[in-house]
Amino acid sequence: EVHLVESGGGLVQPGGSLRLSCAASGFTFSNYEMNWVRQAPGKGLEWVSYISGDGTNIHYADSVKGRFAISRDNAKNSLFLQMNSLRAEDTAVYFCARDVPLSSYFDFWGQGTLVTVSS
Amino acid sequence: SYVLTQPPSVSVAPGQTARITCGGDNIGGNSVHWYQQKPGQAPVLVVYDDSDRPSGIPERFSGSNSGNTATLTISRVEAGDEADYFCQVWDTTSHHVFGGGTKLTVL
């Protein structure tokens, strides 16, 4: 059974940094592209970042480009999101989501981890 | 960037049919996917590639896509279908794009 479990969220001051993790199990992690998607309180879903299975192809939403960095460790079945220069508008629940190969949708999502940026 | 427009809310009585639209410029040329999200939970894929259903999703959920509008149709609506629904496409410049979401209320 596929499981995605996020961790690392918390309260951080504006300008601070945080590193999110997503532990994957139940599938061959390296075969799948992965993403981070966020949801601000009471708002809709916003795609944040994408990484290919081998980690060589990476994309970011304009709203986080230059501040966030996605990475993965296939040996440890883990996905990461390094978030720097955090702003109040980055406050959201962050989900990791699995991309279906050769398609454009997400078939499994984690439960999310809450990031709150506030002084 | 590509924009998807959904109505903020849709209300329907139990047993009736709910239709949730997703508008976008020539969206019929894209594959549209739909997610259901209940409060405090992660989104769940309910329709992919316009009209296909993942295993475990009831046949009551169906989708269509043509022209500038994609539609998620939920037949014989049940109380348990009350949730937020989001459409999503892949765009070459914006990558994964989501609609703003529609809150389905079962009266």
Short mmCIF file of C-alpha atoms in Angstrom, two decimals:
data_model
loop_
_atom_site.label_atom_id
_atom_site.label_comp_id
_atom_site.label_asym_id
_atom_site.label_seq_id
_atom_site.Cartn_x
_atom_site.Cartn_y
_atom_site.Cartn_z
CA GLU A 1 0.00 0.00 0.00
CA VAL A 2 1.29 3.44 -0.96
CA HIS A 3 2.08 5.76 1.92
CA LEU A 4 3.39 9.31 1.89
CA VAL A 5 4.13 10.94 5.24
CA GLU A 6 5.22 14.55 5.49
CA SER A 7 7.10 16.06 8.41
CA GLY A 8 9.09 19.14 9.32
CA GLY A 9 6.38 21.77 9.46
CA GLY A 10 6.09 24.29 12.24
CA LEU A 11 6.14 27.94 13.22
CA VAL A 12 8.90 30.06 11.71
CA GLN A 13 9.55 33.80 11.62
CA PRO A 14 9.47 35.76 8.37
CA GLY A 15 12.82 35.43 6.62
CA GLY A 16 13.49 32.11 8.29
CA SER A 17 14.04 28.65 6.86
CA LEU A 18 12.44 25.25 7.18
CA ARG A 19 13.07 21.84 5.62
CA LEU A 20 10.14 19.56 4.89
CA SER A 21 10.45 15.82 4.38
CA CYS A 22 8.18 13.25 2.79
CA ALA A 23 8.77 9.58 3.56
CA ALA A 24 7.50 7.24 0.87
CA SER A 25 6.68 3.55 1.12
CA GLY A 26 4.75 0.87 -0.71
CA PHE A 27 6.16 1.56 -4.18
CA THR A 28 9.46 1.89 -6.05
CA PHE A 29 10.16 5.50 -5.18
CA SER A 30 12.81 6.13 -7.83
CA ASN A 31 10.36 5.25 -10.62
CA TYR A 32 8.04 8.14 -9.79
CA GLU A 33 8.10 11.88 -10.28
CA MET A 34 7.12 13.75 -7.14
CA ASN A 35 5.66 17.12 -6.29
CA TRP A 36 4.94 19.50 -3.47
CA VAL A 37 1.50 21.13 -3.42
CA ARG A 38 0.37 23.63 -0.80
CA GLN A 39 -2.92 24.92 0.52
CA ALA A 40 -3.19 28.18 2.45
CA PRO A 41 -5.78 28.17 5.25
CA GLY A 42 -9.26 28.18 3.74
CA LYS A 43 -7.89 28.47 0.22
CA GLY A 44 -7.37 26.29 -2.82
CA LEU A 45 -4.53 24.07 -3.96
CA GLU A 46 -1.33 25.53 -5.39
CA TRP A 47 1.37 23.47 -7.08
CA VAL A 48 4.81 24.37 -5.67
CA SER A 49 7.50 22.17 -7.17
CA TYR A 50 8.26 19.06 -9.23
CA ILE A 51 11.18 16.65 -9.38
CA SER A 52 11.80 13.80 -11.80
CA GLY A 53 12.47 10.27 -10.63
CA ASP A 54 16.23 10.59 -10.95
CA GLY A 55 16.26 14.14 -9.61
CA THR A 56 17.72 15.72 -12.73
CA ASN A 57 14.63 17.61 -13.86
CA ILE A 58 13.20 20.20 -11.48
CA HIS A 59 10.55 22.91 -11.78
CA TYR A 60 9.15 25.55 -9.44
CA ALA A 61 6.14 27.81 -9.28
CA ASP A 62 7.06 31.45 -9.84
CA SER A 63 5.90 32.26 -6.30
CA VAL A 64 8.71 30.19 -4.75
CA LYS A 65 11.42 30.25 -7.43
CA GLY A 66 14.79 31.26 -5.96
CA ARG A 67 13.65 30.62 -2.38
CA PHE A 68 12.64 26.94 -2.31
CA ALA A 69 14.66 23.90 -3.35
CA ILE A 70 13.26 20.44 -3.99
CA SER A 71 15.43 17.34 -3.72
CA ARG A 72 15.13 13.61 -3.18
CA ASP A 73 17.12 10.69 -1.77
CA ASN A 74 16.04 7.57 -3.64
CA ALA A 75 18.16 5.35 -1.41
CA LYS A 76 16.09 6.53 1.56
CA ASN A 77 12.75 6.83 -0.28
CA SER A 78 12.52 10.46 0.75
CA LEU A 79 11.49 13.75 -0.80
CA PHE A 80 12.53 17.14 0.60
CA LEU A 81 11.64 20.79 0.29
CA GLN A 82 14.12 23.35 1.59
CA MET A 83 12.28 26.60 2.16
CA ASN A 84 14.29 29.79 2.66
CA SER A 85 13.37 33.48 2.98
CA LEU A 86 9.93 32.48 4.16
CA ARG A 87 7.08 34.97 3.93
CA ALA A 88 3.68 35.21 5.59
CA GLU A 89 2.08 34.17 2.31
CA ASP A 90 3.95 30.85 2.44
CA THR A 91 1.76 29.84 5.39
CA ALA A 92 -0.01 26.68 4.25
CA VAL A 93 -0.37 22.96 4.58
CA TYR A 94 2.26 21.38 2.35
CA PHE A 95 1.41 18.06 0.69
CA CYS A 96 3.74 15.74 -1.16
CA ALA A 97 2.02 14.12 -4.12
CA ARG A 98 2.98 11.31 -6.49
CA ASP A 99 2.84 11.89 -10.21
CA VAL A 100 1.49 9.12 -12.40
CA PRO A 101 4.11 8.17 -15.01
CA LEU A 102 3.50 9.59 -18.49
CA SER A 103 0.50 11.50 -17.23
CA SER A 104 -0.33 14.84 -15.65
CA TYR A 105 -2.14 14.04 -12.43
CA PHE A 106 -1.46 13.00 -8.84
CA ASP A 107 -2.65 9.59 -7.73
CA PHE A 108 -1.51 9.63 -4.10
CA TRP A 109 -1.10 12.43 -1.60
CA GLY A 110 0.32 12.62 1.90
CA GLN A 111 -1.70 14.05 4.78
CA GLY A 112 0.27 17.26 4.75
CA THR A 113 2.36 19.27 7.21
CA LEU A 114 1.47 22.78 8.36
CA VAL A 115 3.94 25.62 7.92
CA THR A 116 3.12 28.87 9.70
CA VAL A 117 5.19 31.95 8.97
CA SER A 118 4.59 34.56 11.61
CA SER A 119 6.43 36.81 14.03
CA SER B 1 -0.48 31.66 -16.98
CA TYR B 2 -3.39 29.34 -17.57
CA VAL B 3 -6.47 30.01 -15.42
CA LEU B 4 -9.17 27.54 -14.40
CA THR B 5 -12.46 28.95 -13.13
CA GLN B 6 -14.85 27.03 -10.87
CA PRO B 7 -18.06 28.18 -9.17
CA PRO B 8 -17.41 28.70 -5.44
CA SER B 9 -20.35 26.58 -4.41
CA VAL B 10 -22.91 24.09 -5.67
CA SER B 11 -25.86 22.81 -3.66
CA VAL B 12 -27.91 19.72 -4.37
CA ALA B 13 -30.47 17.57 -2.59
CA PRO B 14 -29.66 13.95 -1.77
CA GLY B 15 -30.40 11.64 -4.67
CA GLN B 16 -30.13 14.40 -7.25
CA THR B 17 -27.34 15.11 -9.72
CA ALA B 18 -24.57 17.61 -9.04
CA ARG B 19 -22.64 19.22 -11.86
CA ILE B 20 -19.45 21.11 -11.12
CA THR B 21 -17.88 23.06 -13.95
CA CYS B 22 -14.31 24.05 -14.66
CA GLY B 23 -13.76 26.74 -17.25
CA GLY B 24 -10.58 27.45 -19.17
CA ASP B 25 -9.46 28.69 -22.56
CA ASN B 26 -9.87 25.71 -24.92
CA ILE B 27 -9.78 23.38 -21.93
CA GLY B 28 -11.17 20.70 -24.22
CA GLY B 29 -7.66 20.42 -25.64
CA ASN B 30 -6.28 19.44 -22.21
CA SER B 31 -6.72 16.42 -20.01
CA VAL B 32 -8.69 17.44 -16.92
CA HIS B 33 -8.45 15.77 -13.55
CA TRP B 34 -10.70 16.14 -10.52
CA TYR B 35 -9.97 15.81 -6.81
CA GLN B 36 -12.27 15.56 -3.82
CA GLN B 37 -11.13 17.02 -0.52
CA LYS B 38 -12.97 16.65 2.76
CA PRO B 39 -12.16 18.92 5.72
CA GLY B 40 -8.79 18.17 7.28
CA GLN B 41 -7.96 15.52 4.73
CA ALA B 42 -5.72 15.20 1.71
CA PRO B 43 -7.22 15.48 -1.77
CA VAL B 44 -8.37 12.26 -3.40
CA LEU B 45 -8.37 11.72 -7.16
CA VAL B 46 -11.92 10.97 -8.36
CA VAL B 47 -11.66 11.46 -12.14
CA TYR B 48 -8.59 11.57 -14.39
CA ASP B 49 -8.04 12.18 -18.09
CA ASP B 50 -11.43 13.90 -18.40
CA SER B 51 -13.64 10.90 -17.69
CA ASP B 52 -11.74 7.92 -16.24
CA ARG B 53 -12.24 6.76 -12.66
CA PRO B 54 -9.54 5.37 -10.37
CA SER B 55 -10.30 2.03 -8.80
CA GLY B 56 -12.51 2.40 -5.76
CA ILE B 57 -14.31 5.51 -7.00
CA PRO B 58 -18.04 4.91 -7.45
CA GLU B 59 -19.55 4.95 -10.95
CA ARG B 60 -21.68 7.85 -9.74
CA PHE B 61 -18.67 10.07 -10.45
CA SER B 62 -18.16 10.93 -14.11
CA GLY B 63 -16.53 13.64 -16.15
CA SER B 64 -16.68 15.33 -19.53
CA ASN B 65 -14.62 17.95 -21.29
CA SER B 66 -15.29 19.97 -24.41
CA GLY B 67 -14.67 23.46 -25.72
CA ASN B 68 -14.06 25.84 -22.83
CA THR B 69 -15.71 23.80 -20.07
CA ALA B 70 -15.03 20.56 -18.24
CA THR B 71 -17.68 19.10 -15.97
CA LEU B 72 -17.63 16.74 -13.03
CA THR B 73 -21.00 15.03 -12.62
CA ILE B 74 -22.00 13.26 -9.43
CA SER B 75 -25.18 11.21 -9.81
CA ARG B 76 -27.43 10.13 -6.95
CA VAL B 77 -25.62 12.45 -4.56
CA GLU B 78 -25.09 11.20 -1.02
CA ALA B 79 -24.33 13.08 2.17
CA GLY B 80 -20.82 11.65 2.09
CA ASP B 81 -20.12 13.44 -1.19
CA GLU B 82 -20.14 16.80 0.59
CA ALA B 83 -16.63 18.16 0.05
CA ASP B 84 -14.51 20.60 -1.91
CA TYR B 85 -13.79 19.62 -5.51
CA PHE B 86 -10.83 20.87 -7.51
CA CYS B 87 -10.14 20.54 -11.23
CA GLN B 88 -6.55 20.37 -12.49
CA VAL B 89 -4.71 20.44 -15.80
CA TRP B 90 -1.08 20.44 -16.88
CA ASP B 91 0.12 23.54 -18.68
CA THR B 92 3.46 23.90 -20.45
CA THR B 93 4.29 27.18 -18.70
CA SER B 94 2.51 26.90 -15.35
CA HIS B 95 2.93 23.14 -14.95
CA HIS B 96 0.16 21.81 -12.71
CA VAL B 97 -2.73 24.28 -12.51
CA PHE B 98 -5.68 23.95 -10.15
CA GLY B 99 -9.07 25.57 -10.25
CA GLY B 100 -10.12 27.59 -7.24
CA GLY B 101 -12.33 24.81 -5.94
CA THR B 102 -16.06 24.27 -5.53
CA LYS B 103 -17.74 23.50 -2.23
CA LEU B 104 -20.46 20.90 -2.76
CA THR B 105 -23.22 21.15 -0.18
CA VAL B 106 -25.74 18.33 0.17
CA LEU B 107 -28.96 19.90 1.37
#
